[in-house]
PDB file of C-alpha atoms in Angstrom:
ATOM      1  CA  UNK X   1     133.679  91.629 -80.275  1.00 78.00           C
ATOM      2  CA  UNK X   2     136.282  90.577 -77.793  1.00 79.00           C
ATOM      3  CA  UNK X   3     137.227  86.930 -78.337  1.00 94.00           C
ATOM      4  CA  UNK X   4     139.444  83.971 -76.760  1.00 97.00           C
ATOM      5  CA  UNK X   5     143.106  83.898 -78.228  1.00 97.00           C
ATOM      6  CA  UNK X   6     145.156  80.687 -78.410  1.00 98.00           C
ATOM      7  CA  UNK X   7     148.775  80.507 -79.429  1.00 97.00           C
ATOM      8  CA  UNK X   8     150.454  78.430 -81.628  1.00 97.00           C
ATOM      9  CA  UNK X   9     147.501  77.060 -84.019  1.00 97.00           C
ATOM     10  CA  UNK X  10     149.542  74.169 -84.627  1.00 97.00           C
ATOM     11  CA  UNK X  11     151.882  72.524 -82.923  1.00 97.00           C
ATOM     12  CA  UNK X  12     153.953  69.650 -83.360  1.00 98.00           C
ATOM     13  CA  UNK X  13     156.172  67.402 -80.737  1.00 98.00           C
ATOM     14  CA  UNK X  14     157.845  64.166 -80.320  1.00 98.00           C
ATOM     15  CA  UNK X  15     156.221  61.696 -77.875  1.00 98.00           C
ATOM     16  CA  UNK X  16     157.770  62.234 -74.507  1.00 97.00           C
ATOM     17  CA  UNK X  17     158.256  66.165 -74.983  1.00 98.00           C
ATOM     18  CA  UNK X  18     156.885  68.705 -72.932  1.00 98.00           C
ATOM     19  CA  UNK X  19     154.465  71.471 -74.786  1.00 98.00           C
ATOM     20  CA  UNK X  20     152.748  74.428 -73.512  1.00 97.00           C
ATOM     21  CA  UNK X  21     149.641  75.283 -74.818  1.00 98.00           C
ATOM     22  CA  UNK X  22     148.875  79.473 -74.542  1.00 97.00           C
ATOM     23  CA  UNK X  23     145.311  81.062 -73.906  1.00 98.00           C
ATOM     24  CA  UNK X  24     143.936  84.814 -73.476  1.00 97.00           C
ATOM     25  CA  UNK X  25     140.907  84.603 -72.396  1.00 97.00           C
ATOM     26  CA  UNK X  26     137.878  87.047 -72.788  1.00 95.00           C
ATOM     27  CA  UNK X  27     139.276  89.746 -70.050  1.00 91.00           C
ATOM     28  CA  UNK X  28     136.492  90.507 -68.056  1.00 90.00           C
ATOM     29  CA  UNK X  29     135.776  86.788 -67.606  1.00 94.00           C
ATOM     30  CA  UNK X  30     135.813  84.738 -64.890  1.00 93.00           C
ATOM     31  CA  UNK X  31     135.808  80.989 -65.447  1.00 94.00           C
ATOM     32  CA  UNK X  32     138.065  79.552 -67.668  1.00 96.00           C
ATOM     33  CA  UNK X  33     138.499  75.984 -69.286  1.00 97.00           C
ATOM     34  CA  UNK X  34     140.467  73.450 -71.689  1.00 98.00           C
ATOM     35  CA  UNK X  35     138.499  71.114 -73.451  1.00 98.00           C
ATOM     36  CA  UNK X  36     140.247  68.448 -76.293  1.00 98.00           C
ATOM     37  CA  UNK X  37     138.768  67.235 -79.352  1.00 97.00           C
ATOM     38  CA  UNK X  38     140.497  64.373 -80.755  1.00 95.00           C
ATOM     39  CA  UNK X  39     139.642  64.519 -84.555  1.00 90.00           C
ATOM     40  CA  UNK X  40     136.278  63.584 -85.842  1.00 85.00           C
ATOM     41  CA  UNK X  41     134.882  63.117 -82.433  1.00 91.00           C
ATOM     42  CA  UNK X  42     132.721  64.626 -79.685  1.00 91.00           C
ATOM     43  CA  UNK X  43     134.144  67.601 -77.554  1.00 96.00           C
ATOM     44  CA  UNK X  44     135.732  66.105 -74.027  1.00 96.00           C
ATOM     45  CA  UNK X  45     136.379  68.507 -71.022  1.00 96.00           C
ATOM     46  CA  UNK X  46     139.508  68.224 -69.394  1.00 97.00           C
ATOM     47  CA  UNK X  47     139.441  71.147 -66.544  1.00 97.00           C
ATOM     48  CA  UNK X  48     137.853  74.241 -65.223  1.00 95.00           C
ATOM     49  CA  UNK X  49     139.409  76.959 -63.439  1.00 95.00           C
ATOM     50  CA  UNK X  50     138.118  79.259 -61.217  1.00 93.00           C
ATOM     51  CA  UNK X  51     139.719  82.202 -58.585  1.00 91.00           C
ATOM     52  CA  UNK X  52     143.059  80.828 -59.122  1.00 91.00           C
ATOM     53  CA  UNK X  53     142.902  76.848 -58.665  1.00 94.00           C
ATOM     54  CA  UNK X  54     141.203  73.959 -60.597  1.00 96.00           C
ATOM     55  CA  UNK X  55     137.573  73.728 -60.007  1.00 93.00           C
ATOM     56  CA  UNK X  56     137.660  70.344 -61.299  1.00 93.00           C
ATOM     57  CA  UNK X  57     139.011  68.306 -63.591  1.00 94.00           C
ATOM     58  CA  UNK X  58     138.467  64.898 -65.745  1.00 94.00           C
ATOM     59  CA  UNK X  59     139.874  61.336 -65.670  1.00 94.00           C
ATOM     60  CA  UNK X  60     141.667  62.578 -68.635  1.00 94.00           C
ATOM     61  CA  UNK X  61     143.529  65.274 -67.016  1.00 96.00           C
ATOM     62  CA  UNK X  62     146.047  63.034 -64.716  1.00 95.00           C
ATOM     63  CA  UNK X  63     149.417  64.179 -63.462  1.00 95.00           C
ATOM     64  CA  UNK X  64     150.730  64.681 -66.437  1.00 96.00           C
ATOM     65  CA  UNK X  65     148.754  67.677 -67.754  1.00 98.00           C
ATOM     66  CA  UNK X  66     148.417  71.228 -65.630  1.00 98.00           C
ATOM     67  CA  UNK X  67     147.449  74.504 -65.928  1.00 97.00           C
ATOM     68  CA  UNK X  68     148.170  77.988 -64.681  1.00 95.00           C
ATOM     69  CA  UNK X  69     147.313  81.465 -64.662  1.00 93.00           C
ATOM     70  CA  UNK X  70     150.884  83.130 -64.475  1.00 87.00           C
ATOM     71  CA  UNK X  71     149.497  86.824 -64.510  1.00 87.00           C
ATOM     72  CA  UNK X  72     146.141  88.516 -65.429  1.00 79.00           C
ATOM     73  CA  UNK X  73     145.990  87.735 -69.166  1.00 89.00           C
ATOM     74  CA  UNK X  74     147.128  84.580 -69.836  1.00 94.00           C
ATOM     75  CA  UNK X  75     146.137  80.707 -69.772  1.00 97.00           C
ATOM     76  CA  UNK X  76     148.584  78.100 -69.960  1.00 97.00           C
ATOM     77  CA  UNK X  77     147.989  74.104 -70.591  1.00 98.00           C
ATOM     78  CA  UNK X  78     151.273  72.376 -69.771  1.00 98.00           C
ATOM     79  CA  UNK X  79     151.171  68.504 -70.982  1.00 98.00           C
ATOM     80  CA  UNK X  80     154.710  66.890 -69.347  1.00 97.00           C
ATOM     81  CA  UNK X  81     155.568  63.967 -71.591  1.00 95.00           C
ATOM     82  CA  UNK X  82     153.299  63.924 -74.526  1.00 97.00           C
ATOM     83  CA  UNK X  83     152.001  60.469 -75.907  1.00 97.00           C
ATOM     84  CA  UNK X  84     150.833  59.446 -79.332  1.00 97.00           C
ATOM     85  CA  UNK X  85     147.331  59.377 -77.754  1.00 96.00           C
ATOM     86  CA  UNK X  86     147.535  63.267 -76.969  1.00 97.00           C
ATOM     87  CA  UNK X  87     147.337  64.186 -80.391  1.00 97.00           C
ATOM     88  CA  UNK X  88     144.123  66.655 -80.761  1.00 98.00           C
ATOM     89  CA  UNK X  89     142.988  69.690 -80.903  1.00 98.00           C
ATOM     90  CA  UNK X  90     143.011  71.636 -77.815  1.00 98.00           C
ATOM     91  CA  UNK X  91     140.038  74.490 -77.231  1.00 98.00           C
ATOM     92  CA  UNK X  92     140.605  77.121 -74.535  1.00 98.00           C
ATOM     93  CA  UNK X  93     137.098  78.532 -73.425  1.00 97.00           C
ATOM     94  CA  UNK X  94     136.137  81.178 -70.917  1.00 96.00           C
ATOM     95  CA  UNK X  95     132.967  82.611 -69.510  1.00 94.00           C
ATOM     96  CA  UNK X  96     131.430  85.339 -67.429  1.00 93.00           C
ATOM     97  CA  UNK X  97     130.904  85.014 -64.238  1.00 83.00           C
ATOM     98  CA  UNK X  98     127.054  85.166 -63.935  1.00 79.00           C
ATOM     99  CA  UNK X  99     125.298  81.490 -63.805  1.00 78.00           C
ATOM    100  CA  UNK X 100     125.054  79.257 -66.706  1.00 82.00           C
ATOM    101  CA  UNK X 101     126.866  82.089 -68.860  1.00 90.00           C
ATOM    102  CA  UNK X 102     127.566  80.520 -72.685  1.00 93.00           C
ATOM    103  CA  UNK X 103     131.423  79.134 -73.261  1.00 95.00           C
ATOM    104  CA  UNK X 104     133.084  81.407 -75.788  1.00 97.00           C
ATOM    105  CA  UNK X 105     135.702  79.135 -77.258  1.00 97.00           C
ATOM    106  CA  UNK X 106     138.887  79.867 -79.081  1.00 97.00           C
ATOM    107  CA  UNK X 107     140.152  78.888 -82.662  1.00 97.00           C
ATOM    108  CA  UNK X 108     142.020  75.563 -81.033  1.00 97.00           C
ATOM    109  CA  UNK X 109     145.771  74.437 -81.241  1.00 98.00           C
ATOM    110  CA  UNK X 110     146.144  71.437 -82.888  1.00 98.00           C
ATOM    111  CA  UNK X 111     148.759  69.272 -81.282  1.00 98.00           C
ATOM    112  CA  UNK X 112     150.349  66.806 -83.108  1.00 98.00           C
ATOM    113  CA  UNK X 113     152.383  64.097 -81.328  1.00 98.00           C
ATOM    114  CA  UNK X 114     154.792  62.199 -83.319  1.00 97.00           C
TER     115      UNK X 114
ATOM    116  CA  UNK L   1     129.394  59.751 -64.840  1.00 75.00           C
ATOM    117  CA  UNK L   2     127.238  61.944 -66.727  1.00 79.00           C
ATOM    118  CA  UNK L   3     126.799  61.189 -70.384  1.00 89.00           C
ATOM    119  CA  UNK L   4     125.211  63.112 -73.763  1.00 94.00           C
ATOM    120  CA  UNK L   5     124.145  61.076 -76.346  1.00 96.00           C
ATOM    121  CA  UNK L   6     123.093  62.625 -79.489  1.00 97.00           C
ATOM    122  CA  UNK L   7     121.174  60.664 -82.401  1.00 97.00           C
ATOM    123  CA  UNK L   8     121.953  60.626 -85.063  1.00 97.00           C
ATOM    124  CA  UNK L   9     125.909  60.756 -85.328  1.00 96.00           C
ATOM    125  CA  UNK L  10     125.681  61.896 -89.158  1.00 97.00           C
ATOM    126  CA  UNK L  11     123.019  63.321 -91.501  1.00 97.00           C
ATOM    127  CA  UNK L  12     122.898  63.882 -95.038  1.00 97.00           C
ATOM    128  CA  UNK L  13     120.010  66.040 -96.451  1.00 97.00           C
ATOM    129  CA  UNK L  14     119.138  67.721 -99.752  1.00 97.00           C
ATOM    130  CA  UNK L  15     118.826  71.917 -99.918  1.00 98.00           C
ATOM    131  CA  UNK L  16     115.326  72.591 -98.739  1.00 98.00           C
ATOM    132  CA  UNK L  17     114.965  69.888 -96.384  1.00 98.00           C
ATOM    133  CA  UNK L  18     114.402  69.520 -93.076  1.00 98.00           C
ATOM    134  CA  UNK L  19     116.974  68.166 -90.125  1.00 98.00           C
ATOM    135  CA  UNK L  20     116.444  67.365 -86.410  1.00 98.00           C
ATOM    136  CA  UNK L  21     119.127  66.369 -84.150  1.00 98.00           C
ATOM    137  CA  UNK L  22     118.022  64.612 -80.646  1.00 98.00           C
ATOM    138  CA  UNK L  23     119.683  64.965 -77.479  1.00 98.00           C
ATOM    139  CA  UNK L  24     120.081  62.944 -74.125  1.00 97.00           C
ATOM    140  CA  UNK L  25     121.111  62.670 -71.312  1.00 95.00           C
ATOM    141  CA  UNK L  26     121.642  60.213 -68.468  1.00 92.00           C
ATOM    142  CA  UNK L  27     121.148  62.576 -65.607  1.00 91.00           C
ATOM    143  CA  UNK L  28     118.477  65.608 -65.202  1.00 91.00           C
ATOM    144  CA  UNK L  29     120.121  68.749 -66.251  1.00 89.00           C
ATOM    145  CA  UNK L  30     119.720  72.461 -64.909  1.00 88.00           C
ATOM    146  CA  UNK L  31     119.941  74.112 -68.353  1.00 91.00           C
ATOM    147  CA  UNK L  32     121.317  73.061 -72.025  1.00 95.00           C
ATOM    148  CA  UNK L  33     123.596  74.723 -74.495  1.00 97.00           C
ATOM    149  CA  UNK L  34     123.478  73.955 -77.852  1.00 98.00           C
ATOM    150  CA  UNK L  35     127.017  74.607 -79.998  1.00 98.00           C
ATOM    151  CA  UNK L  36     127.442  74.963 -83.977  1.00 98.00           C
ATOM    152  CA  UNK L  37     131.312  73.537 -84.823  1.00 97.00           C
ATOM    153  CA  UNK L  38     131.985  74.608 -88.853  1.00 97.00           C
ATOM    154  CA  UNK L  39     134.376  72.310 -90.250  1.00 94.00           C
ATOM    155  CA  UNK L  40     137.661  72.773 -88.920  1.00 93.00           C
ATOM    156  CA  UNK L  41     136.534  75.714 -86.497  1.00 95.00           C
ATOM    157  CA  UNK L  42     135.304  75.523 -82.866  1.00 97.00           C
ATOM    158  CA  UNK L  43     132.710  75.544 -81.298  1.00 97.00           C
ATOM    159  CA  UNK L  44     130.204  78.537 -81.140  1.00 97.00           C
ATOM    160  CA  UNK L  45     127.462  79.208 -78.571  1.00 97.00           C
ATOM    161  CA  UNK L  46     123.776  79.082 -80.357  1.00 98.00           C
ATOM    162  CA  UNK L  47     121.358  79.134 -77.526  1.00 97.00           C
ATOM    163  CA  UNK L  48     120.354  77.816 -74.074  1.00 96.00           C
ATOM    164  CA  UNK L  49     117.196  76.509 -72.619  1.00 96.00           C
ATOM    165  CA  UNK L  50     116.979  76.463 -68.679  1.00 93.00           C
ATOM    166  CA  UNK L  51     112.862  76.003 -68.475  1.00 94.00           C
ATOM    167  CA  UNK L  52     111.323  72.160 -68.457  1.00 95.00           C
ATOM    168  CA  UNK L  53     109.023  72.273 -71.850  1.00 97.00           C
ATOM    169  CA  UNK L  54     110.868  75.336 -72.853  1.00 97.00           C
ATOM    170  CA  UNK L  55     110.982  75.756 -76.490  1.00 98.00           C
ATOM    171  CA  UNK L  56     113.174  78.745 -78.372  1.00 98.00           C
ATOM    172  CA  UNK L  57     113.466  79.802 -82.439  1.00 97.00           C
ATOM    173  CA  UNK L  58     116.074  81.631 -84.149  1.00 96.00           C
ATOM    174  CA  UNK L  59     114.672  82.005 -87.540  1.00 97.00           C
ATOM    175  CA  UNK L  60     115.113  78.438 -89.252  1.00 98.00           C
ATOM    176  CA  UNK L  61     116.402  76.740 -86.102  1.00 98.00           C
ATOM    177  CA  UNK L  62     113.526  75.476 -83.124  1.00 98.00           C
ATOM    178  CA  UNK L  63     115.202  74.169 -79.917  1.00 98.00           C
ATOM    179  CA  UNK L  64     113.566  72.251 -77.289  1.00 98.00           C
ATOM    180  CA  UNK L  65     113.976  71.153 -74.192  1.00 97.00           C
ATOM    181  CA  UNK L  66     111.978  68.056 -72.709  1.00 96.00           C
ATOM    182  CA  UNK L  67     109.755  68.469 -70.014  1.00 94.00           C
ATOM    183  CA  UNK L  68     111.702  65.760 -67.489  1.00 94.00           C
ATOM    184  CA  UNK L  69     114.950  68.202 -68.456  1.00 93.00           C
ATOM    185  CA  UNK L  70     116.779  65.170 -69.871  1.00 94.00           C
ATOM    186  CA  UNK L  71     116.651  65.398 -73.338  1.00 96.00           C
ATOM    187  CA  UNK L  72     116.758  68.367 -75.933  1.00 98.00           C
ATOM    188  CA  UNK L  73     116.248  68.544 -79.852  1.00 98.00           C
ATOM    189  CA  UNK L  74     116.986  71.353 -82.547  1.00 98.00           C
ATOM    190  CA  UNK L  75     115.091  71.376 -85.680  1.00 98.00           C
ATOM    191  CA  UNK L  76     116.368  73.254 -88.937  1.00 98.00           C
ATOM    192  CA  UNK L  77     113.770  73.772 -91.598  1.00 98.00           C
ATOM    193  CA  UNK L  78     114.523  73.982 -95.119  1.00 98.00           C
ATOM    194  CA  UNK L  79     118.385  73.513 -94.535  1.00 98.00           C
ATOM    195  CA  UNK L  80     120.703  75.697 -96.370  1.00 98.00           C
ATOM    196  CA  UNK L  81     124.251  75.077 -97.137  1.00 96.00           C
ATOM    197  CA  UNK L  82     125.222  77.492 -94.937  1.00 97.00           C
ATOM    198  CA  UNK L  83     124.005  74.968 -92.054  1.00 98.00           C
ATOM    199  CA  UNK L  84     126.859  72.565 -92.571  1.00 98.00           C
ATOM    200  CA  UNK L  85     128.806  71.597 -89.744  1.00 97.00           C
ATOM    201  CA  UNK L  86     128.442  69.345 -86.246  1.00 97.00           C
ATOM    202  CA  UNK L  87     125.540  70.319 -84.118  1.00 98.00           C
ATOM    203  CA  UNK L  88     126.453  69.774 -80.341  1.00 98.00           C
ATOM    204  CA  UNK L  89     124.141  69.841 -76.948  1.00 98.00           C
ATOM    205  CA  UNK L  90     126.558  70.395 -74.150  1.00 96.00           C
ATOM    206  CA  UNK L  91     124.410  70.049 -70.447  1.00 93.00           C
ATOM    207  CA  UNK L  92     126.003  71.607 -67.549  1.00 83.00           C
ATOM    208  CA  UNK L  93     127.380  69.180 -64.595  1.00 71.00           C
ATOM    209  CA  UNK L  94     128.785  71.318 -61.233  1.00 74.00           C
ATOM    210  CA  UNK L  95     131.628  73.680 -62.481  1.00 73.00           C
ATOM    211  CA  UNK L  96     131.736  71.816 -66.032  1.00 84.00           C
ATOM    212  CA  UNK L  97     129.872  71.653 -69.381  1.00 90.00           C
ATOM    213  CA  UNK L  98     129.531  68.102 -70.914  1.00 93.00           C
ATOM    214  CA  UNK L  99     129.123  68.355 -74.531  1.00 96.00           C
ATOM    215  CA  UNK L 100     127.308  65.343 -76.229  1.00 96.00           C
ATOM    216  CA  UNK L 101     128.648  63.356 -78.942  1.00 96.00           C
ATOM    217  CA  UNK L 102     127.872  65.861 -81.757  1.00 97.00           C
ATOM    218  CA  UNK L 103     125.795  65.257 -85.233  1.00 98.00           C
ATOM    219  CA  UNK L 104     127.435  65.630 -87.980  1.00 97.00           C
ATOM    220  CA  UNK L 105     125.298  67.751 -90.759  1.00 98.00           C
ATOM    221  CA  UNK L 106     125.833  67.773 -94.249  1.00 98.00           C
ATOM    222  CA  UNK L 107     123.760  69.881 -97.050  1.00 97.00           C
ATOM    223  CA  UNK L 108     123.983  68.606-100.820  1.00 95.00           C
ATOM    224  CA  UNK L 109     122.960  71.869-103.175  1.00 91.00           C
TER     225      UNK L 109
END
């Protein structure tokens, strides 16, 4: 069963640092998203993307966080000058494009900010 | 904005016993998700409801969703250990899916 790839599984940074988070999403999928999960708590959305540009995006995701679909394949999560407070794990999803299709997530980085 | 509430946060139950999580949410919603996160994995699509009333079973599990479209539950009978983890509804706003705060399920043998 095809599934959502996310490179590295762990990563670890020191405050101020830029990091690049990696994503394949499902290939014949349309839709794709980041969401964070800061540990022990609930599952927060940060952005969608959709035909090349955000679809939208959350209070979380300022100026300092951005994403981009270099070529076909991959997803990228680009966070400029990491804080303590960006320390979580980091889920790429991605979806087909018919309505209210299910999220299929992948196994998370885990970003650690020191 | 929109907000998912789930009660309760954390349950403990024996083997054999039942567990309901309850759902919520502040705005009426077109359909709802519901997401199993094992313990240190991520989350995994279970099932959506889109219908008001509309009630769904996988074997043990029995989801609902309420007939105003603003709440949802999911009922496991006789729990197994196997149904550890964090039980999420996730309601769909525009382009994005808003997951609710999660409960946490634990199963003593």
């Amino acid at each position: 069963e095809p599934e959502v790839t996310q490179t590295p599984s762990h990563q670890v940074t020191q405050m101020g640092q830029e990091v690049i988070l990696r994503c394949v999403p499902i290939s014949n999928h349309l839709y794709f998203y980041w969401y964070r999960q800061i540990l022990g708590q609930k599952v927060e959305f940060l952005v969608s993307f959709y035909n090349n540009e955000i679809s939208e995006k959350s209070e979380i995701f300022d100026d300092q966080f951005s994403v981009e679909r270099p070529d076909g394949s991959n997803f990228t999560l680009k966070i400029r000058s990491t804080k303590l407070e960006d320390s979580a794990m980091y889920f790429c999803a991605s979806r087909a494009g018919r309505t209210n299709s299910p999220l299929h997530f992948g196994n998370g980085t885990r970003l650690t900010v020191t | 904005g929109q907000q998912v509430m789930q009660i309760p946060q954390y349950q403990h139950v024996q083997e054999g016993e039942d567990f309901t999580t309850y759902c919520n949410s502040s705005t009426t919603l077109s359909n709802i998700q519901w997401y199993k996160q094992r313990p240190g994995g991520h989350p995994v699509f279970l099932i959506q409801l889109v219908k008001s009333g509309e009630v769904k079973k996988q074997k043990r599990l029995t989801f609902q969703f309420g007939e105003a479209k603003k709440n949802s539950s999911l009922h496991i009978t006789a729990t197994q250990t196997t149904d550890v983890g964090t039980y999420f509804c996730a309601g769909r706003s525009t382009d994005k899916l808003i997951f609710g705060t999660g409960t946490r399920l634990q199963v003593f043998p």
